[in-house]
Coordinates of C-alpha atoms in Angstrom, one line a residue:
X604 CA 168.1 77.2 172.8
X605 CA 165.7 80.3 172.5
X606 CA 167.2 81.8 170.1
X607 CA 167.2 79.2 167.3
X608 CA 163.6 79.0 168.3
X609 CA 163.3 82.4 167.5
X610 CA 165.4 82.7 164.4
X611 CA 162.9 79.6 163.4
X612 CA 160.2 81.5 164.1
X613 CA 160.6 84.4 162.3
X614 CA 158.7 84.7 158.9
X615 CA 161.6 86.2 156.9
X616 CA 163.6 82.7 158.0
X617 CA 160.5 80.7 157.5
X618 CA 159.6 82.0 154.1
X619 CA 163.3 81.8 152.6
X620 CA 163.2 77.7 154.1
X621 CA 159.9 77.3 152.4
X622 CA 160.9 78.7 148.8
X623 CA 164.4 76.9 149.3
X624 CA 162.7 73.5 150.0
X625 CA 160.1 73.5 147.7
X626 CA 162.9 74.9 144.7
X627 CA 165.1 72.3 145.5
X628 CA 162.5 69.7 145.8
X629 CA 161.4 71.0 142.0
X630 CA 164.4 71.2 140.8
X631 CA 165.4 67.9 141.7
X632 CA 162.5 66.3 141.0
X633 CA 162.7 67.6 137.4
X634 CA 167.1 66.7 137.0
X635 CA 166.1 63.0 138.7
X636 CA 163.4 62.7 136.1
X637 CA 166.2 63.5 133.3
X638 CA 168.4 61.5 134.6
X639 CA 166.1 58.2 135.0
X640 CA 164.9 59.2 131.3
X641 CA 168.5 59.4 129.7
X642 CA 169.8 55.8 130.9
X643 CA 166.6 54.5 130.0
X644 CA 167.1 55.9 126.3
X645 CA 170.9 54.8 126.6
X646 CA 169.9 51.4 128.2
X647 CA 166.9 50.9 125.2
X648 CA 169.2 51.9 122.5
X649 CA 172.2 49.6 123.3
X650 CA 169.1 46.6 123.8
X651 CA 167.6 47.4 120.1
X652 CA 171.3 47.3 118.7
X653 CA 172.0 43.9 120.2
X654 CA 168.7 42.6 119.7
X655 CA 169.2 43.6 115.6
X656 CA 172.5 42.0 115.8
X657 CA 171.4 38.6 117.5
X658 CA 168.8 38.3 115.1
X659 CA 170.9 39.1 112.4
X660 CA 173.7 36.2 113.5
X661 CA 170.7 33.8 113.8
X662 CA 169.7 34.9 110.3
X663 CA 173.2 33.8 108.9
X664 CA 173.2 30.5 110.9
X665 CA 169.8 29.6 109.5
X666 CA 171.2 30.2 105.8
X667 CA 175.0 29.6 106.0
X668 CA 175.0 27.1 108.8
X669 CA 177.9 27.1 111.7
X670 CA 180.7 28.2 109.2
X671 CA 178.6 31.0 108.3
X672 CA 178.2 32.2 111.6
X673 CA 181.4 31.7 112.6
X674 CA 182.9 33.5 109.5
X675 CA 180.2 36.6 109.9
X676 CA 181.0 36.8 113.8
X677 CA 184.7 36.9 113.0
X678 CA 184.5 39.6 110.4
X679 CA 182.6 41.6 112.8
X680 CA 185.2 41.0 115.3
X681 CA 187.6 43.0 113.6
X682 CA 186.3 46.1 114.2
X683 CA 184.5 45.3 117.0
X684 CA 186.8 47.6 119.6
X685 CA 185.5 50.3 117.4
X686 CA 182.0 49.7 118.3
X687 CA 182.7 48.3 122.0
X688 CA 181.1 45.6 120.7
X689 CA 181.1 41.5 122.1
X690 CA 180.7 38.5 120.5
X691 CA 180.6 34.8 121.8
X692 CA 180.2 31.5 119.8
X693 CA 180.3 28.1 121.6
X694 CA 179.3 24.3 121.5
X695 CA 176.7 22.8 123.5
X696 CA 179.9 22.1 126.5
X697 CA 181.4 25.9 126.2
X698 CA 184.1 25.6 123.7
X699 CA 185.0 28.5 122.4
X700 CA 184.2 28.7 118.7
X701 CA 184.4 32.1 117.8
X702 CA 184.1 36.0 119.4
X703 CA 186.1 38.4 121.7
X704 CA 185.2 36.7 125.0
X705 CA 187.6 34.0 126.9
X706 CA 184.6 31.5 128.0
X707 CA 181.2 31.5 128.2
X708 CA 179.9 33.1 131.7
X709 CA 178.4 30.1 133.7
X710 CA 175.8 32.5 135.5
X711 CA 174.1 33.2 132.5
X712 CA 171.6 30.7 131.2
X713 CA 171.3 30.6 127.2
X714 CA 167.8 32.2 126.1
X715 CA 167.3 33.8 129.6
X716 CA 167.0 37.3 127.8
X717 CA 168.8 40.6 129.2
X718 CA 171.6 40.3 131.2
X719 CA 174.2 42.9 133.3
X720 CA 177.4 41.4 133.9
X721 CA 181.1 41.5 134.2
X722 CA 183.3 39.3 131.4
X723 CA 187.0 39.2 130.4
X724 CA 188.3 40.6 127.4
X725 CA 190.4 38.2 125.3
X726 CA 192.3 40.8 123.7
X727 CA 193.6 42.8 127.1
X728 CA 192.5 40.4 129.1
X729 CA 190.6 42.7 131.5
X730 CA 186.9 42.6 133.3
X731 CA 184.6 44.7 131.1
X732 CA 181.2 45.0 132.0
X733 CA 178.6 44.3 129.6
X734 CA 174.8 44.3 128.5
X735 CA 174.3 41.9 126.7
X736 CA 171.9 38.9 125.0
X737 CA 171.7 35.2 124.2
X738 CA 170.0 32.2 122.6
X739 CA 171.0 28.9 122.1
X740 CA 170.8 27.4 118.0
X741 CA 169.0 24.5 117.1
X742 CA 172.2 22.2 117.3
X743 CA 172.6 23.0 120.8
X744 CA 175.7 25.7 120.3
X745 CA 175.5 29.0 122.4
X746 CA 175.4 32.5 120.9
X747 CA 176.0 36.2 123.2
X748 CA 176.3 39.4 121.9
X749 CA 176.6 42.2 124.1
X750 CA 177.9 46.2 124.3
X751 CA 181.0 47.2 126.8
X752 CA 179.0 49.0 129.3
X753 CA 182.2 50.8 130.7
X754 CA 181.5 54.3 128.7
X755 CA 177.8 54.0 129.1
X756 CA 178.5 54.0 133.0
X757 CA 181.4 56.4 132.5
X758 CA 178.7 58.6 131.0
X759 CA 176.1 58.2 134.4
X760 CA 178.4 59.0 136.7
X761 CA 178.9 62.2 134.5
X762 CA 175.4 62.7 134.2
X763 CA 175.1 61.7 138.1
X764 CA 177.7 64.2 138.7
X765 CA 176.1 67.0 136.9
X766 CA 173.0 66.5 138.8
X767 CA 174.3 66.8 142.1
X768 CA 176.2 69.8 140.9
X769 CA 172.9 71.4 139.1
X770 CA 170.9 70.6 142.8
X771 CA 173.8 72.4 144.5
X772 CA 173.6 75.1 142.2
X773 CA 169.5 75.2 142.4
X774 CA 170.0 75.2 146.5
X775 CA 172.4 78.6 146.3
X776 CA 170.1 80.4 144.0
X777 CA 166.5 79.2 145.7
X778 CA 168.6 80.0 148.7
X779 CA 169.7 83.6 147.1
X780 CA 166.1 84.1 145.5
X781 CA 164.2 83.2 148.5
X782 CA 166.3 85.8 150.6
X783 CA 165.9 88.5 147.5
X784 CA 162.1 87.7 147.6
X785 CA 161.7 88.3 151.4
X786 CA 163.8 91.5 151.5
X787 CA 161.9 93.2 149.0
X788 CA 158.4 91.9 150.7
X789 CA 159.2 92.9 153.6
X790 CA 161.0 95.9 153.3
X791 CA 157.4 97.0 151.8
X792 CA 155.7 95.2 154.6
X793 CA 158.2 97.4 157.4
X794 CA 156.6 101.0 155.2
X795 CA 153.2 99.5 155.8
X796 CA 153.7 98.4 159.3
X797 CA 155.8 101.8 160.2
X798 CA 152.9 103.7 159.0
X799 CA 150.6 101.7 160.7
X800 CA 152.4 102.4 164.0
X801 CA 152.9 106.1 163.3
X802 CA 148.9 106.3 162.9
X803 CA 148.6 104.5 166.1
X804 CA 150.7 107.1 167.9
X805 CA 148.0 110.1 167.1
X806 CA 149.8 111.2 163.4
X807 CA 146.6 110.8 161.3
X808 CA 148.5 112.1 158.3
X809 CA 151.1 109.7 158.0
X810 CA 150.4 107.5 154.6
X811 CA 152.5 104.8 153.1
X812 CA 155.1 105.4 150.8
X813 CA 154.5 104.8 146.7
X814 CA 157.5 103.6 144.8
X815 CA 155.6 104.6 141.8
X816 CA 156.3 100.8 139.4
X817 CA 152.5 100.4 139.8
X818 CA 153.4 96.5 141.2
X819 CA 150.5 95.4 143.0
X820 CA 152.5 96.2 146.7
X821 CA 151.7 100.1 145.4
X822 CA 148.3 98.9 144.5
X823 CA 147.7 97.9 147.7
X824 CA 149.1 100.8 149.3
X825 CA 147.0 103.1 147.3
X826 CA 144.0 101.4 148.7
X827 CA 145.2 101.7 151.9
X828 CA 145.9 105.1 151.8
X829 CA 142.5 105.9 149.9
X830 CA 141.0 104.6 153.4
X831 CA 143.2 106.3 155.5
X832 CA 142.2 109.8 153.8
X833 CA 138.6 108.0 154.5
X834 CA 139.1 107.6 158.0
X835 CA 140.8 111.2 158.2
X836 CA 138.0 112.6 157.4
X837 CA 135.6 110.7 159.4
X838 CA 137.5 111.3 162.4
X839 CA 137.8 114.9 161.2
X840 CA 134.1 115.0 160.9
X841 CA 133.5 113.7 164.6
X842 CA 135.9 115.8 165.9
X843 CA 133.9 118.6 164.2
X844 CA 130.4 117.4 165.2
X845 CA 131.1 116.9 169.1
X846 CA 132.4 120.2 169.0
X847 CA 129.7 121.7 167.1
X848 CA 127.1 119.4 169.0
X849 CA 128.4 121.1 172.0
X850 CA 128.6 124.6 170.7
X851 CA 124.9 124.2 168.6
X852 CA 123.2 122.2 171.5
X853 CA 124.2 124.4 174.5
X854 CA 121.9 127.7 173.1
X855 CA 118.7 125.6 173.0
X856 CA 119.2 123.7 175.9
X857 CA 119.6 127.1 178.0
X858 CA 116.9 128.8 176.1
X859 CA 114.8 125.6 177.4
X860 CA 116.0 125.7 180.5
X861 CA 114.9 129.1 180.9
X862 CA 111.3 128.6 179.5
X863 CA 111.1 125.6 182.0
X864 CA 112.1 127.7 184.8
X865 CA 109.4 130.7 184.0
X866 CA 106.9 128.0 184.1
X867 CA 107.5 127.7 187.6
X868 CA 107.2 131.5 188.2
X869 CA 104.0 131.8 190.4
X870 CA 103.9 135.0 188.9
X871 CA 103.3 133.9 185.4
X872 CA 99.9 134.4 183.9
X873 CA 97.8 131.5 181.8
X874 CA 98.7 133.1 178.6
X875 CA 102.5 133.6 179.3
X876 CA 102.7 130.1 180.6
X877 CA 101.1 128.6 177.4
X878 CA 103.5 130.6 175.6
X879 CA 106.4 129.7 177.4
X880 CA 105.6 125.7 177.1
X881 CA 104.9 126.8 173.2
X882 CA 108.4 127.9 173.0
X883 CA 109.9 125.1 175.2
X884 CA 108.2 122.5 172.7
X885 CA 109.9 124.5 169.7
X886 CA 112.7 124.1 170.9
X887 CA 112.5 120.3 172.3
X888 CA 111.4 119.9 168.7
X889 CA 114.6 121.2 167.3
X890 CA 116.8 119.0 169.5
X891 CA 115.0 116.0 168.3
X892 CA 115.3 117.0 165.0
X893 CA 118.9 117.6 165.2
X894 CA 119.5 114.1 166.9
X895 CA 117.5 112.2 164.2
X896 CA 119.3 113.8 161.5
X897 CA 122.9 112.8 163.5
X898 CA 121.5 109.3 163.7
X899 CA 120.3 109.4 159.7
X900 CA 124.2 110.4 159.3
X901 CA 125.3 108.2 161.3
X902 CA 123.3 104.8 159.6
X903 CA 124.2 105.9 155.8
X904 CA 127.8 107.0 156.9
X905 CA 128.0 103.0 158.3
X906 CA 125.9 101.6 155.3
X907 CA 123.0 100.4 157.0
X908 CA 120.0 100.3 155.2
X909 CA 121.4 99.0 152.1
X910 CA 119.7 95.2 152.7
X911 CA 116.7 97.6 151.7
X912 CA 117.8 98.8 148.4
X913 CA 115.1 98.6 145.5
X914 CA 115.3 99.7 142.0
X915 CA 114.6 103.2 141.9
X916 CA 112.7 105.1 139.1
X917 CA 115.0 108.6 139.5
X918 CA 112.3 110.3 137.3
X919 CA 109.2 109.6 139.2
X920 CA 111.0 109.9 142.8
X921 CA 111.9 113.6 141.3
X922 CA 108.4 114.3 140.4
X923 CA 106.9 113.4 143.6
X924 CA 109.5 115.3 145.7
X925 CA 108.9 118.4 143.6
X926 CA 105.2 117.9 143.9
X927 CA 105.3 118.2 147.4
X928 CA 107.7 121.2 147.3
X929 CA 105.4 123.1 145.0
X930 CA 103.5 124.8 147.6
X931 CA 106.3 126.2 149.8
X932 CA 108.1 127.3 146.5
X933 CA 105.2 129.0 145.5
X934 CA 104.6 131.0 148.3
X935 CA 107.7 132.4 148.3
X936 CA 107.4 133.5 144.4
X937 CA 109.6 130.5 143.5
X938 CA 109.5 127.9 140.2
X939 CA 110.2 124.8 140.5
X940 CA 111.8 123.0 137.1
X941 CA 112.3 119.2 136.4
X942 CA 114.3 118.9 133.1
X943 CA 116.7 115.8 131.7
X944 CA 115.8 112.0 132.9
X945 CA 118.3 109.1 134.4
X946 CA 118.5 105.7 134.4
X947 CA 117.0 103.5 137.1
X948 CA 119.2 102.6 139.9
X949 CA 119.0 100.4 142.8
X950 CA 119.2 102.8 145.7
X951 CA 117.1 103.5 149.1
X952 CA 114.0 105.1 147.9
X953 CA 113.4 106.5 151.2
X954 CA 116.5 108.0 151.6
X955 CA 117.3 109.4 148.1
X956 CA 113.3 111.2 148.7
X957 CA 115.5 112.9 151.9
X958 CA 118.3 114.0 150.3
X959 CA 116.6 115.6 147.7
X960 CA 114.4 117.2 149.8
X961 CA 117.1 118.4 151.9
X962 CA 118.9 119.7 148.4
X963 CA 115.6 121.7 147.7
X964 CA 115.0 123.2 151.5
X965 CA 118.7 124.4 150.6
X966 CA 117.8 126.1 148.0
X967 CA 114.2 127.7 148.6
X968 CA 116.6 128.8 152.3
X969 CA 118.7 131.2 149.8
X970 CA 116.4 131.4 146.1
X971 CA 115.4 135.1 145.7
X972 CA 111.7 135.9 145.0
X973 CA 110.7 135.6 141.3
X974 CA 113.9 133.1 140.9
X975 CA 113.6 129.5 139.3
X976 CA 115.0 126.4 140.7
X977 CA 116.3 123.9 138.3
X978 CA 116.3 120.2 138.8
X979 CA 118.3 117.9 136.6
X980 CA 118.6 114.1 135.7
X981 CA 121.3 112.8 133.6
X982 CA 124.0 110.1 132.7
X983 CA 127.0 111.2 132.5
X984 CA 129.2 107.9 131.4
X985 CA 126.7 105.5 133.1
X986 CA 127.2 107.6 136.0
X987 CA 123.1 108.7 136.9
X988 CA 123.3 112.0 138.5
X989 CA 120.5 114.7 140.4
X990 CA 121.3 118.0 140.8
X991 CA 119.4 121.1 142.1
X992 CA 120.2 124.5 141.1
X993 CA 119.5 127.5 142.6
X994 CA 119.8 131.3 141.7
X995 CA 120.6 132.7 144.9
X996 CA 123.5 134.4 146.0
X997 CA 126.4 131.3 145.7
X998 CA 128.9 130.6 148.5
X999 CA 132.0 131.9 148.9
X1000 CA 134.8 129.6 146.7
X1001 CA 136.3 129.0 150.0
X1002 CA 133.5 127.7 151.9
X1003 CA 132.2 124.9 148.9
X1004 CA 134.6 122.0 150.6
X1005 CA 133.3 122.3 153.5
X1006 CA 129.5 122.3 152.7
X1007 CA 129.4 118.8 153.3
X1008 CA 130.4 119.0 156.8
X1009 CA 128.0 118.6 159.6
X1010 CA 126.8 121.6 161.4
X1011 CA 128.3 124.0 158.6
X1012 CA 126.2 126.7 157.7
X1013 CA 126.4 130.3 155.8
X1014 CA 124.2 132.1 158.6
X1015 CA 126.5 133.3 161.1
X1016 CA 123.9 133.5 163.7
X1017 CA 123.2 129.4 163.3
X1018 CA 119.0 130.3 163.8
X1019 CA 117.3 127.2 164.9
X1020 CA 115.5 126.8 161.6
X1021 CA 119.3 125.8 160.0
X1022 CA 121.5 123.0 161.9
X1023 CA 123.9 122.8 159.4
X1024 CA 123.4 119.3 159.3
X1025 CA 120.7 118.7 156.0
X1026 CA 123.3 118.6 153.1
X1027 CA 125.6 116.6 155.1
X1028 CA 123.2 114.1 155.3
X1029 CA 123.1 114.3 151.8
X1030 CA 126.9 113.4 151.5
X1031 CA 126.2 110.9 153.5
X1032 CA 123.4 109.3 151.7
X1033 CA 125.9 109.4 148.3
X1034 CA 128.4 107.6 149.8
X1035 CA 126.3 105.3 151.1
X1036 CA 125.2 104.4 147.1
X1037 CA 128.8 104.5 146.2
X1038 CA 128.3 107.8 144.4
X1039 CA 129.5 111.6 145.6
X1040 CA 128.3 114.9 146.6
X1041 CA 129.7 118.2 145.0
X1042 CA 128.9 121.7 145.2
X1043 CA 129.8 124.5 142.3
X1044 CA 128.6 127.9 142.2
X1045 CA 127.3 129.2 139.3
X1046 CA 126.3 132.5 137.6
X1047 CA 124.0 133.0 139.5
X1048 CA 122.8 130.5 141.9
X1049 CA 124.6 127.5 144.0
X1050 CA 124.1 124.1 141.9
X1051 CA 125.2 121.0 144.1
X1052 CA 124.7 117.4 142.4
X1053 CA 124.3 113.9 144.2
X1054 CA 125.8 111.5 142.0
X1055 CA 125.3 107.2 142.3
X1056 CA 127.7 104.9 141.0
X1057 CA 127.7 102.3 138.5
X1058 CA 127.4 99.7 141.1
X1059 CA 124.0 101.0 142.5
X1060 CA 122.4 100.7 139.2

């Protein structure tokens, strides 16, 4: 008994059930409908004929009197086989005065309209049935005429026939097409699900397969795989940061662990000590700063903050960021330039003000005395973008992908001043407004842009 529970309970049987059902339901919901529809044409067809005839006979009594009738019923007799046609003439006691019928059939009631019934033929003497219609004459004498109803139910059995046989047919091929339908879904839905479990075991490259007829299953799948390369490289990046959090963090924490231990030299004098707690403080300082910068990553990388996005000038935010720079650029013999202009966008002011601060720290970190750094708006097909060039010495072609990375930096040494941590917070903060961060080096100089998408405007 399991196991037709089981085979019930499986989705392939389930949805070939469902489309077999509901195609057989349609389908005979649409053949019953043509079926009602063509005896009711056949049935009002044969009714208009011998509705025109009776009218007509009553028409000839009214003009010609009984041997009128009688004459135009007999001459329409002749070829009435030809037409399956029946006519019945009798006095007000049921003699027979002229048609194809032996008697008058006691169950039907002159005048009593439509009528289904079975009659003998005089001519074969057989039972026919017939449709037919009566009315009694105004000297009491009875009047029927009627159709054979033998090919019009010869003809509904056909029809009836053909039904059933079109229902059987619709049963095999919902039954065919339902089975078709579930292979190919779920042959798709086995690549998506093998994927799935091949990412569970620890293979973070696996992606699902593309069959390349752009149906909306490879649409699906591209998305998919677009977040997988996502998550790739998120889990790429926290790989990387624990390990660089642990090879970055373990320098200062021993260098403060040493100053904290001279501080408890008895042998240290007041100025030393000062000294000592001066250095201890500079390097608390860059622990915390390293930590809030991890946790700035961490809040754009997961979208929060966006419940706080405003519209955002991009040409006065520029102008203010580079106001503030101008004294730090000037003492190092640097120019700062604002040129081009953007579109507002809806962004987080706050953060946009970081990153391109960050971007500018970058740059005054490698811009030679007497050198210019360039700042630039502009749209590039809706797209606003802000970029900050430099004319320092570039980065190697090899190391621009992985600029964005956290705790990536050119100076081998890793000083304290440079956690390798500001322009991927920068990448951060572009995803975070949908937009993206590149880096190209240019002769001379470093230019990396920040661009917002269309959606953040």
């Amino acid at each position: 008994m399991a196991k037709p529970l089981v085979f019930i309970r499986n989705s392939r049987t389930r949805l070939v059930l469902a489309s077999m059902v509901l195609s057989t339901l349609l389908t005979a919901a649409v053949l019953g409908l043509v079926y009602v529809t063509a005896n009711r044409t056949i049935a009002g067809e044969t009714r208009s004929v011998v509705t025109a005839e009776l009218t007509g006979l009553a028409d000839e009594y009214e003009r010609l009197g009984m041997i009128g009738l009688i004459t135009a019923i007999e001459r329409r007799t002749e070829n009435a086989a030809e037409r399956d046609a029946l006519y019945l003439l009798t006095d007000p006691l049921g003699t027979v005065l002229a048609g194809n019928l032996t008697s008058w059939p006691p169950e039907v009631e002159p005048g009593s309209g439509w009528v289904e019934l079975d009659l003998i033929r005089t001519a074969s003497n057989e039972p026919v049935p017939i449709s037919a219609a009566s009315i009694r004459l105004r000297g009491g004498e009875r009047l029927l005429v009627g159709r054979d109803a033998s090919a019009r139910r010869q003809f509904d059995r056909v029809l009836f026939r053909s039904v059933a046989l079109a229902l059987m047919a619709a049963l095999a091929l919902s039954l065919l097409t339902g089975w078709l339908l579930t292979r190919l879904v779920f042959s798709r839905l086995k690549d998506i699900a093998q994927t799935a479990d091949d990412i569970v075991s620890g293979d973070l490259t696996r992606r699902i397969p593309l069959r390349g007829s752009g149906d909306e299953f490879d649409q699906m799948g591209a998305t998919l795989n677009e977040m997988l390369d996502r998550i790739e490289e998120l889990v790429s990046n926290l790989r990387t940061a624990s390990n660089s959090v642990a090879h970055d963090l373990r320098s200062p924490l021993s260098r403060l662990r040493q100053r904290v231990e001279a501080l408890s030299d008895p042998g240290r004098t007041g100025p030393e000590r000062e000294a000592d707690a001066a250095r201890a403080l500079s390097e608390v300082d860059h622990l915390l700063r390293v930590f809030a910068q991890l946790t700035e990553i961490s809040r754009a990388e997961a979208g929060l903050g966006r419940e706080e996005f405003e519209p955002v000038d991009l040409g006065q935010l520029v102008q203010d960021v580079v106001e503030l720079y101008d004294p730090v650029a000037a003492d190092q013999s640097v120019r700062l330039q604002v040129e081009g202009e953007a579109e507002p966008v809806r962004g987080h002011r706050p953060l946009l003000s970081q990153a391109l601060s960050n971007l500018l720290e970058n740059a005054l970190r490698y811009a030679p005395p007497g050198s210019e750094i360039t700042v630039s708006l502009s749209d590039v097909r809706g797209y606003p973008r802000l970029s900050v060039r430099d004319e320092g010495p570039g980065v190697p072609e090899t190391e621009l992908p992985r600029l964005a990375q956290p705790f990536v930096t050119l100076d081998p040494a890793r000083s304290c001043r440079n956690s390798g941590l500001g322009l991927a917070l920068v990448a951060a903060i572009a995803r975070m407004h949908g937009g993206a961060f590149a880096a190209e080096n240019r002769d001379p100089g470093l230019e990396v842009t920040l661009s917002l998408a269309k959606q953040a405007a």
